[in-house]
mmCIF file with all atom_site columns, C-alpha atoms in Angstrom:
data_model
loop_
_atom_site.group_PDB
_atom_site.id
_atom_site.type_symbol
_atom_site.label_atom_id
_atom_site.label_alt_id
_atom_site.label_comp_id
_atom_site.label_asym_id
_atom_site.label_entity_id
_atom_site.label_seq_id
_atom_site.pdbx_PDB_ins_code
_atom_site.Cartn_x
_atom_site.Cartn_y
_atom_site.Cartn_z
_atom_site.occupancy
_atom_site.B_iso_or_equiv
_atom_site.pdbx_formal_charge
_atom_site.auth_seq_id
_atom_site.auth_comp_id
_atom_site.auth_asym_id
_atom_site.auth_atom_id
_atom_site.pdbx_PDB_model_num
ATOM 1   C CA . MET A 1 1   ? -6.656  6.160   5.617   1.00 0.00 ? 1   MET A CA 1
ATOM 2   C CA . ILE A 1 2   ? -6.936  2.400   5.725   1.00 0.00 ? 2   ILE A CA 1
ATOM 3   C CA . GLU A 1 3   ? -9.379  0.742   8.072   1.00 0.00 ? 3   GLU A CA 1
ATOM 4   C CA . LYS A 1 4   ? -8.123  -2.014  10.371  1.00 0.00 ? 4   LYS A CA 1
ATOM 5   C CA . VAL A 1 5   ? -9.743  -5.250  9.138   1.00 0.00 ? 5   VAL A CA 1
ATOM 6   C CA . THR A 1 6   ? -9.830  -8.664  10.798  1.00 0.00 ? 6   THR A CA 1
ATOM 7   C CA . LEU A 1 7   ? -10.536 -11.700 8.649   1.00 0.00 ? 7   LEU A CA 1
ATOM 8   C CA . CYS A 1 8   ? -12.087 -14.888 9.987   1.00 0.00 ? 8   CYS A CA 1
ATOM 9   C CA . ASP A 1 9   ? -11.439 -18.404 8.781   1.00 0.00 ? 9   ASP A CA 1
ATOM 10  C CA . ARG A 1 10  ? -14.719 -19.574 7.232   1.00 0.00 ? 10  ARG A CA 1
ATOM 11  C CA . LYS A 1 11  ? -14.377 -23.074 8.683   1.00 0.00 ? 11  LYS A CA 1
ATOM 12  C CA . THR A 1 12  ? -13.042 -22.443 12.192  1.00 0.00 ? 12  THR A CA 1
ATOM 13  C CA . HIS A 1 13  ? -14.299 -18.871 12.638  1.00 0.00 ? 13  HIS A CA 1
ATOM 14  C CA . GLN A 1 14  ? -10.881 -18.061 14.155  1.00 0.00 ? 14  GLN A CA 1
ATOM 15  C CA . SER A 1 15  ? -9.494  -14.634 13.344  1.00 0.00 ? 15  SER A CA 1
ATOM 16  C CA . LYS A 1 16  ? -6.670  -14.612 10.803  1.00 0.00 ? 16  LYS A CA 1
ATOM 17  C CA . ASP A 1 17  ? -3.776  -12.216 10.658  1.00 0.00 ? 17  ASP A CA 1
ATOM 18  C CA . LEU A 1 18  ? -2.365  -11.379 7.236   1.00 0.00 ? 18  LEU A CA 1
ATOM 19  C CA . PHE A 1 19  ? 0.423   -9.425  8.902   1.00 0.00 ? 19  PHE A CA 1
ATOM 20  C CA . SER A 1 20  ? 1.869   -11.645 11.660  1.00 0.00 ? 20  SER A CA 1
ATOM 21  C CA . GLY A 1 21  ? 5.587   -12.125 11.742  1.00 0.00 ? 21  GLY A CA 1
ATOM 22  C CA . ILE A 1 22  ? 6.405   -9.019  9.740   1.00 0.00 ? 22  ILE A CA 1
ATOM 23  C CA . SER A 1 23  ? 9.229   -6.997  11.221  1.00 0.00 ? 23  SER A CA 1
ATOM 24  C CA . MET A 1 24  ? 10.563  -3.734  9.876   1.00 0.00 ? 24  MET A CA 1
ATOM 25  C CA . LEU A 1 25  ? 11.692  -4.078  6.293   1.00 0.00 ? 25  LEU A CA 1
ATOM 26  C CA . LYS A 1 26  ? 14.712  -2.171  5.028   1.00 0.00 ? 26  LYS A CA 1
ATOM 27  C CA . VAL A 1 27  ? 14.082  -3.134  1.380   1.00 0.00 ? 27  VAL A CA 1
ATOM 28  C CA . LEU A 1 28  ? 10.908  -3.824  -0.606  1.00 0.00 ? 28  LEU A CA 1
ATOM 29  C CA . LYS A 1 29  ? 11.439  -5.729  -3.860  1.00 0.00 ? 29  LYS A CA 1
ATOM 30  C CA . LEU A 1 30  ? 9.102   -5.137  -6.794  1.00 0.00 ? 30  LEU A CA 1
ATOM 31  C CA . LYS A 1 31  ? 9.027   -6.296  -10.387 1.00 0.00 ? 31  LYS A CA 1
ATOM 32  C CA . PRO A 1 32  ? 8.821   -3.660  -13.139 1.00 0.00 ? 32  PRO A CA 1
ATOM 33  C CA . GLU A 1 33  ? 5.170   -4.607  -13.763 1.00 0.00 ? 33  GLU A CA 1
ATOM 34  C CA . HIS A 1 34  ? 4.316   -3.837  -10.116 1.00 0.00 ? 34  HIS A CA 1
ATOM 35  C CA . TRP A 1 35  ? 6.018   -0.445  -10.346 1.00 0.00 ? 35  TRP A CA 1
ATOM 36  C CA . GLN A 1 36  ? 4.212   0.338   -13.601 1.00 0.00 ? 36  GLN A CA 1
ATOM 37  C CA . ALA A 1 37  ? 0.819   -0.839  -12.261 1.00 0.00 ? 37  ALA A CA 1
ATOM 38  C CA . MET A 1 38  ? 1.090   1.532   -9.296  1.00 0.00 ? 38  MET A CA 1
ATOM 39  C CA . ARG A 1 39  ? 2.299   4.399   -11.479 1.00 0.00 ? 39  ARG A CA 1
ATOM 40  C CA . ARG A 1 40  ? -0.540  3.892   -13.986 1.00 0.00 ? 40  ARG A CA 1
ATOM 41  C CA . HIS A 1 41  ? -3.095  3.822   -11.173 1.00 0.00 ? 41  HIS A CA 1
ATOM 42  C CA . VAL A 1 42  ? -1.891  6.998   -9.440  1.00 0.00 ? 42  VAL A CA 1
ATOM 43  C CA . SER A 1 43  ? -1.560  8.770   -12.796 1.00 0.00 ? 43  SER A CA 1
ATOM 44  C CA . SER A 1 44  ? -5.070  7.764   -13.878 1.00 0.00 ? 44  SER A CA 1
ATOM 45  C CA . GLN A 1 45  ? -6.582  9.094   -10.647 1.00 0.00 ? 45  GLN A CA 1
ATOM 46  C CA . ALA A 1 46  ? -4.759  12.451  -10.567 1.00 0.00 ? 46  ALA A CA 1
ATOM 47  C CA . PRO A 1 47  ? -5.469  15.081  -9.435  1.00 0.00 ? 47  PRO A CA 1
ATOM 48  C CA . LEU A 1 48  ? -7.150  12.928  -6.759  1.00 0.00 ? 48  LEU A CA 1
ATOM 49  C CA . GLU A 1 49  ? -5.167  10.777  -4.351  1.00 0.00 ? 49  GLU A CA 1
ATOM 50  C CA . ALA A 1 50  ? -5.075  7.120   -5.397  1.00 0.00 ? 50  ALA A CA 1
ATOM 51  C CA . CYS A 1 51  ? -4.523  4.122   -3.148  1.00 0.00 ? 51  CYS A CA 1
ATOM 52  C CA . GLY A 1 52  ? -4.013  0.385   -3.090  1.00 0.00 ? 52  GLY A CA 1
ATOM 53  C CA . LEU A 1 53  ? -2.434  -2.625  -1.427  1.00 0.00 ? 53  LEU A CA 1
ATOM 54  C CA . LEU A 1 54  ? 0.702   -4.654  -2.105  1.00 0.00 ? 54  LEU A CA 1
ATOM 55  C CA . ALA A 1 55  ? 0.446   -8.404  -1.555  1.00 0.00 ? 55  ALA A CA 1
ATOM 56  C CA . GLY A 1 56  ? 3.504   -10.574 -1.216  1.00 0.00 ? 56  GLY A CA 1
ATOM 57  C CA . LYS A 1 57  ? 5.787   -12.704 0.881   1.00 0.00 ? 57  LYS A CA 1
ATOM 58  C CA . GLY A 1 58  ? 8.649   -11.517 3.025   1.00 0.00 ? 58  GLY A CA 1
ATOM 59  C CA . ASN A 1 59  ? 9.997   -8.382  1.393   1.00 0.00 ? 59  ASN A CA 1
ATOM 60  C CA . SER A 1 60  ? 8.811   -9.220  -2.151  1.00 0.00 ? 60  SER A CA 1
ATOM 61  C CA . VAL A 1 61  ? 5.686   -7.883  -3.834  1.00 0.00 ? 61  VAL A CA 1
ATOM 62  C CA . LYS A 1 62  ? 3.709   -10.482 -5.781  1.00 0.00 ? 62  LYS A CA 1
ATOM 63  C CA . SER A 1 63  ? 0.612   -8.430  -6.693  1.00 0.00 ? 63  SER A CA 1
ATOM 64  C CA . VAL A 1 64  ? -0.667  -4.845  -6.803  1.00 0.00 ? 64  VAL A CA 1
ATOM 65  C CA . LEU A 1 65  ? -4.307  -4.382  -5.805  1.00 0.00 ? 65  LEU A CA 1
ATOM 66  C CA . ARG A 1 66  ? -5.924  -1.062  -6.692  1.00 0.00 ? 66  ARG A CA 1
ATOM 67  C CA . VAL A 1 67  ? -8.540  0.162   -4.218  1.00 0.00 ? 67  VAL A CA 1
ATOM 68  C CA . ARG A 1 68  ? -10.933 3.050   -4.822  1.00 0.00 ? 68  ARG A CA 1
ATOM 69  C CA . ASN A 1 69  ? -10.374 6.201   -2.779  1.00 0.00 ? 69  ASN A CA 1
ATOM 70  C CA . ALA A 1 70  ? -13.753 6.685   -1.100  1.00 0.00 ? 70  ALA A CA 1
ATOM 71  C CA . GLU A 1 71  ? -12.841 10.288  -0.215  1.00 0.00 ? 71  GLU A CA 1
ATOM 72  C CA . GLN A 1 72  ? -12.363 11.278  -3.878  1.00 0.00 ? 72  GLN A CA 1
ATOM 73  C CA . SER A 1 73  ? -10.053 14.011  -2.599  1.00 0.00 ? 73  SER A CA 1
ATOM 74  C CA . PRO A 1 74  ? -6.820  15.564  -3.924  1.00 0.00 ? 74  PRO A CA 1
ATOM 75  C CA . VAL A 1 75  ? -5.378  15.726  -0.386  1.00 0.00 ? 75  VAL A CA 1
ATOM 76  C CA . ARG A 1 76  ? -6.726  12.682  1.464   1.00 0.00 ? 76  ARG A CA 1
ATOM 77  C CA . PHE A 1 77  ? -7.492  9.013   0.940   1.00 0.00 ? 77  PHE A CA 1
ATOM 78  C CA . ARG A 1 78  ? -9.719  6.489   2.628   1.00 0.00 ? 78  ARG A CA 1
ATOM 79  C CA . MET A 1 79  ? -9.911  3.068   1.043   1.00 0.00 ? 79  MET A CA 1
ATOM 80  C CA . ASP A 1 80  ? -13.373 1.938   0.003   1.00 0.00 ? 80  ASP A CA 1
ATOM 81  C CA . ALA A 1 81  ? -14.264 -0.487  2.810   1.00 0.00 ? 81  ALA A CA 1
ATOM 82  C CA . GLN A 1 82  ? -15.762 -3.212  0.604   1.00 0.00 ? 82  GLN A CA 1
ATOM 83  C CA . GLU A 1 83  ? -12.920 -3.093  -1.922  1.00 0.00 ? 83  GLU A CA 1
ATOM 84  C CA . GLN A 1 84  ? -10.373 -3.190  0.899   1.00 0.00 ? 84  GLN A CA 1
ATOM 85  C CA . TYR A 1 85  ? -12.106 -6.186  2.475   1.00 0.00 ? 85  TYR A CA 1
ATOM 86  C CA . ASN A 1 86  ? -12.310 -7.978  -0.898  1.00 0.00 ? 86  ASN A CA 1
ATOM 87  C CA . ALA A 1 87  ? -8.603  -7.330  -1.470  1.00 0.00 ? 87  ALA A CA 1
ATOM 88  C CA . PHE A 1 88  ? -7.731  -8.777  1.951   1.00 0.00 ? 88  PHE A CA 1
ATOM 89  C CA . GLU A 1 89  ? -9.848  -11.846 1.177   1.00 0.00 ? 89  GLU A CA 1
ATOM 90  C CA . TRP A 1 90  ? -8.006  -12.274 -2.147  1.00 0.00 ? 90  TRP A CA 1
ATOM 91  C CA . ILE A 1 91  ? -4.598  -11.860 -0.457  1.00 0.00 ? 91  ILE A CA 1
ATOM 92  C CA . ASP A 1 92  ? -5.521  -14.526 2.086   1.00 0.00 ? 92  ASP A CA 1
ATOM 93  C CA . ALA A 1 93  ? -6.903  -16.913 -0.561  1.00 0.00 ? 93  ALA A CA 1
ATOM 94  C CA . GLN A 1 94  ? -3.613  -16.648 -2.481  1.00 0.00 ? 94  GLN A CA 1
ATOM 95  C CA . GLY A 1 95  ? -1.571  -17.536 0.618   1.00 0.00 ? 95  GLY A CA 1
ATOM 96  C CA . LEU A 1 96  ? 0.055   -14.103 0.602   1.00 0.00 ? 96  LEU A CA 1
ATOM 97  C CA . GLY A 1 97  ? 0.357   -11.357 3.176   1.00 0.00 ? 97  GLY A CA 1
ATOM 98  C CA . LEU A 1 98  ? 0.030   -7.589  3.147   1.00 0.00 ? 98  LEU A CA 1
ATOM 99  C CA . VAL A 1 99  ? 3.532   -6.206  2.585   1.00 0.00 ? 99  VAL A CA 1
ATOM 100 C CA . GLY A 1 100 ? 2.635   -2.661  1.621   1.00 0.00 ? 100 GLY A CA 1
ATOM 101 C CA . ILE A 1 101 ? 0.109   0.089   1.145   1.00 0.00 ? 101 ILE A CA 1
ATOM 102 C CA . PHE A 1 102 ? 0.502   2.696   -1.560  1.00 0.00 ? 102 PHE A CA 1
ATOM 103 C CA . HIS A 1 103 ? -1.102  6.042   -2.131  1.00 0.00 ? 103 HIS A CA 1
ATOM 104 C CA . SER A 1 104 ? -0.349  9.244   -3.959  1.00 0.00 ? 104 SER A CA 1
ATOM 105 C CA . HIS A 1 105 ? 0.328   12.825  -3.036  1.00 0.00 ? 105 HIS A CA 1
ATOM 106 C CA . PRO A 1 106 ? -0.395  14.400  -6.443  1.00 0.00 ? 106 PRO A CA 1
ATOM 107 C CA . SER A 1 107 ? 0.675   17.849  -5.232  1.00 0.00 ? 107 SER A CA 1
ATOM 108 C CA . GLY A 1 108 ? 3.223   16.710  -2.642  1.00 0.00 ? 108 GLY A CA 1
ATOM 109 C CA . PRO A 1 109 ? 4.786   16.207  -0.231  1.00 0.00 ? 109 PRO A CA 1
ATOM 110 C CA . GLU A 1 110 ? 7.252   13.601  -1.484  1.00 0.00 ? 110 GLU A CA 1
ATOM 111 C CA . THR A 1 111 ? 7.200   11.935  1.915   1.00 0.00 ? 111 THR A CA 1
ATOM 112 C CA . VAL A 1 112 ? 4.670   10.731  4.464   1.00 0.00 ? 112 VAL A CA 1
ATOM 113 C CA . SER A 1 113 ? 2.448   13.468  5.833   1.00 0.00 ? 113 SER A CA 1
ATOM 114 C CA . PRO A 1 114 ? 1.621   13.939  9.522   1.00 0.00 ? 114 PRO A CA 1
ATOM 115 C CA . THR A 1 115 ? -1.831  12.484  8.708   1.00 0.00 ? 115 THR A CA 1
ATOM 116 C CA . ASP A 1 116 ? -0.203  9.403   7.133   1.00 0.00 ? 116 ASP A CA 1
ATOM 117 C CA . VAL A 1 117 ? 1.830   8.849   10.292  1.00 0.00 ? 117 VAL A CA 1
ATOM 118 C CA . ALA A 1 118 ? -1.094  9.418   12.660  1.00 0.00 ? 118 ALA A CA 1
ATOM 119 C CA . GLU A 1 119 ? -3.443  7.115   10.722  1.00 0.00 ? 119 GLU A CA 1
ATOM 120 C CA . ALA A 1 120 ? -1.026  4.282   9.864   1.00 0.00 ? 120 ALA A CA 1
ATOM 121 C CA . ALA A 1 121 ? -3.056  1.195   10.800  1.00 0.00 ? 121 ALA A CA 1
ATOM 122 C CA . TYR A 1 122 ? -0.575  -1.491  9.719   1.00 0.00 ? 122 TYR A CA 1
ATOM 123 C CA . GLU A 1 123 ? 3.149   -1.961  10.169  1.00 0.00 ? 123 GLU A CA 1
ATOM 124 C CA . VAL A 1 124 ? 3.964   -2.507  6.502   1.00 0.00 ? 124 VAL A CA 1
ATOM 125 C CA . VAL A 1 125 ? 5.832   -0.499  3.874   1.00 0.00 ? 125 VAL A CA 1
ATOM 126 C CA . HIS A 1 126 ? 3.968   2.677   2.905   1.00 0.00 ? 126 HIS A CA 1
ATOM 127 C CA . VAL A 1 127 ? 4.774   3.656   -0.677  1.00 0.00 ? 127 VAL A CA 1
ATOM 128 C CA . ILE A 1 128 ? 4.124   7.335   -1.371  1.00 0.00 ? 128 ILE A CA 1
ATOM 129 C CA . TRP A 1 129 ? 3.849   8.441   -4.989  1.00 0.00 ? 129 TRP A CA 1
ATOM 130 C CA . SER A 1 130 ? 4.328   12.123  -5.767  1.00 0.00 ? 130 SER A CA 1
ATOM 131 C CA . ARG A 1 131 ? 4.449   14.160  -8.950  1.00 0.00 ? 131 ARG A CA 1
ATOM 132 C CA . ARG A 1 132 ? 6.883   16.896  -9.823  1.00 0.00 ? 132 ARG A CA 1
ATOM 133 C CA . ASN A 1 133 ? 6.899   18.469  -13.293 1.00 0.00 ? 133 ASN A CA 1
ATOM 134 C CA . GLN A 1 134 ? 4.472   15.767  -14.471 1.00 0.00 ? 134 GLN A CA 1
ATOM 135 C CA . ILE A 1 135 ? 6.915   12.978  -13.489 1.00 0.00 ? 135 ILE A CA 1
ATOM 136 C CA . TRP A 1 136 ? 5.792   10.418  -10.888 1.00 0.00 ? 136 TRP A CA 1
ATOM 137 C CA . THR A 1 137 ? 8.293   9.112   -8.351  1.00 0.00 ? 137 THR A CA 1
ATOM 138 C CA . ALA A 1 138 ? 7.850   6.891   -5.312  1.00 0.00 ? 138 ALA A CA 1
ATOM 139 C CA . ARG A 1 139 ? 9.492   6.470   -1.934  1.00 0.00 ? 139 ARG A CA 1
ATOM 140 C CA . GLY A 1 140 ? 8.936   3.790   0.695   1.00 0.00 ? 140 GLY A CA 1
ATOM 141 C CA . PHE A 1 141 ? 8.528   4.258   4.434   1.00 0.00 ? 141 PHE A CA 1
ATOM 142 C CA . TRP A 1 142 ? 8.050   2.046   7.481   1.00 0.00 ? 142 TRP A CA 1
ATOM 143 C CA . ILE A 1 143 ? 5.754   3.662   10.067  1.00 0.00 ? 143 ILE A CA 1
ATOM 144 C CA . GLU A 1 144 ? 5.768   2.112   13.520  1.00 0.00 ? 144 GLU A CA 1
ATOM 145 C CA . LYS A 1 145 ? 4.614   3.808   16.719  1.00 0.00 ? 145 LYS A CA 1
ATOM 146 C CA . GLU A 1 146 ? 4.676   7.149   14.890  1.00 0.00 ? 146 GLU A CA 1
ATOM 147 C CA . GLN A 1 147 ? 8.356   6.669   13.990  1.00 0.00 ? 147 GLN A CA 1
ATOM 148 C CA . VAL A 1 148 ? 9.205   6.844   10.278  1.00 0.00 ? 148 VAL A CA 1
ATOM 149 C CA . THR A 1 149 ? 12.101  5.042   8.584   1.00 0.00 ? 149 THR A CA 1
ATOM 150 C CA . GLU A 1 150 ? 12.760  5.206   4.854   1.00 0.00 ? 150 GLU A CA 1
ATOM 151 C CA . VAL A 1 151 ? 12.667  1.859   3.030   1.00 0.00 ? 151 VAL A CA 1
ATOM 152 C CA . ASP A 1 152 ? 14.624  1.183   -0.162  1.00 0.00 ? 152 ASP A CA 1
ATOM 153 C CA . LEU A 1 153 ? 12.306  0.324   -3.073  1.00 0.00 ? 153 LEU A CA 1
ATOM 154 C CA . GLN A 1 154 ? 14.137  -2.029  -5.432  1.00 0.00 ? 154 GLN A CA 1
ATOM 155 C CA . VAL A 1 155 ? 12.677  -2.705  -8.851  1.00 0.00 ? 155 VAL A CA 1
ATOM 156 C CA . MET A 1 156 ? 14.081  -6.116  -9.746  1.00 0.00 ? 156 MET A CA 1
ATOM 157 C CA . THR A 1 157 ? 14.323  -7.371  -13.314 1.00 0.00 ? 157 THR A CA 1
ATOM 158 C CA . GLU A 1 158 ? 14.940  -10.947 -12.052 1.00 0.00 ? 158 GLU A CA 1
ATOM 159 C CA . GLU A 1 159 ? 14.274  -12.716 -8.748  1.00 0.00 ? 159 GLU A CA 1
#
């Protein structure tokens, strides 16, 4: 689970939206180092679920931000509130937006769960990592109004 967070501009005290203008993505582009960073994180946390955020622009990931799973559970995640807030602050300071959320299902399923759909707080790409025979794979999904659409994850060697 990811908590809905609103950031405020420190000068104007106006609320800021890291997610405005994002419409459903059909493709999410990642560099090999982003793919590997997520895979290392979910592998290092197994058998517990791992989670994190993907910062970027448009449909391209620019940074992977690991966030601690406060639940410390093999079947559920809830991002540590302070780490999540700090990550959002960093994303904003870099002039980026939230383009994705990732978490793992160490024992399956290889898709979003009913809980993932019910608790989706942001309309961004949800990357689900799952492990079968000790091999990690990932799939992307767009969750909007409890409707799920698969998103193509493209690992790009060049931009």
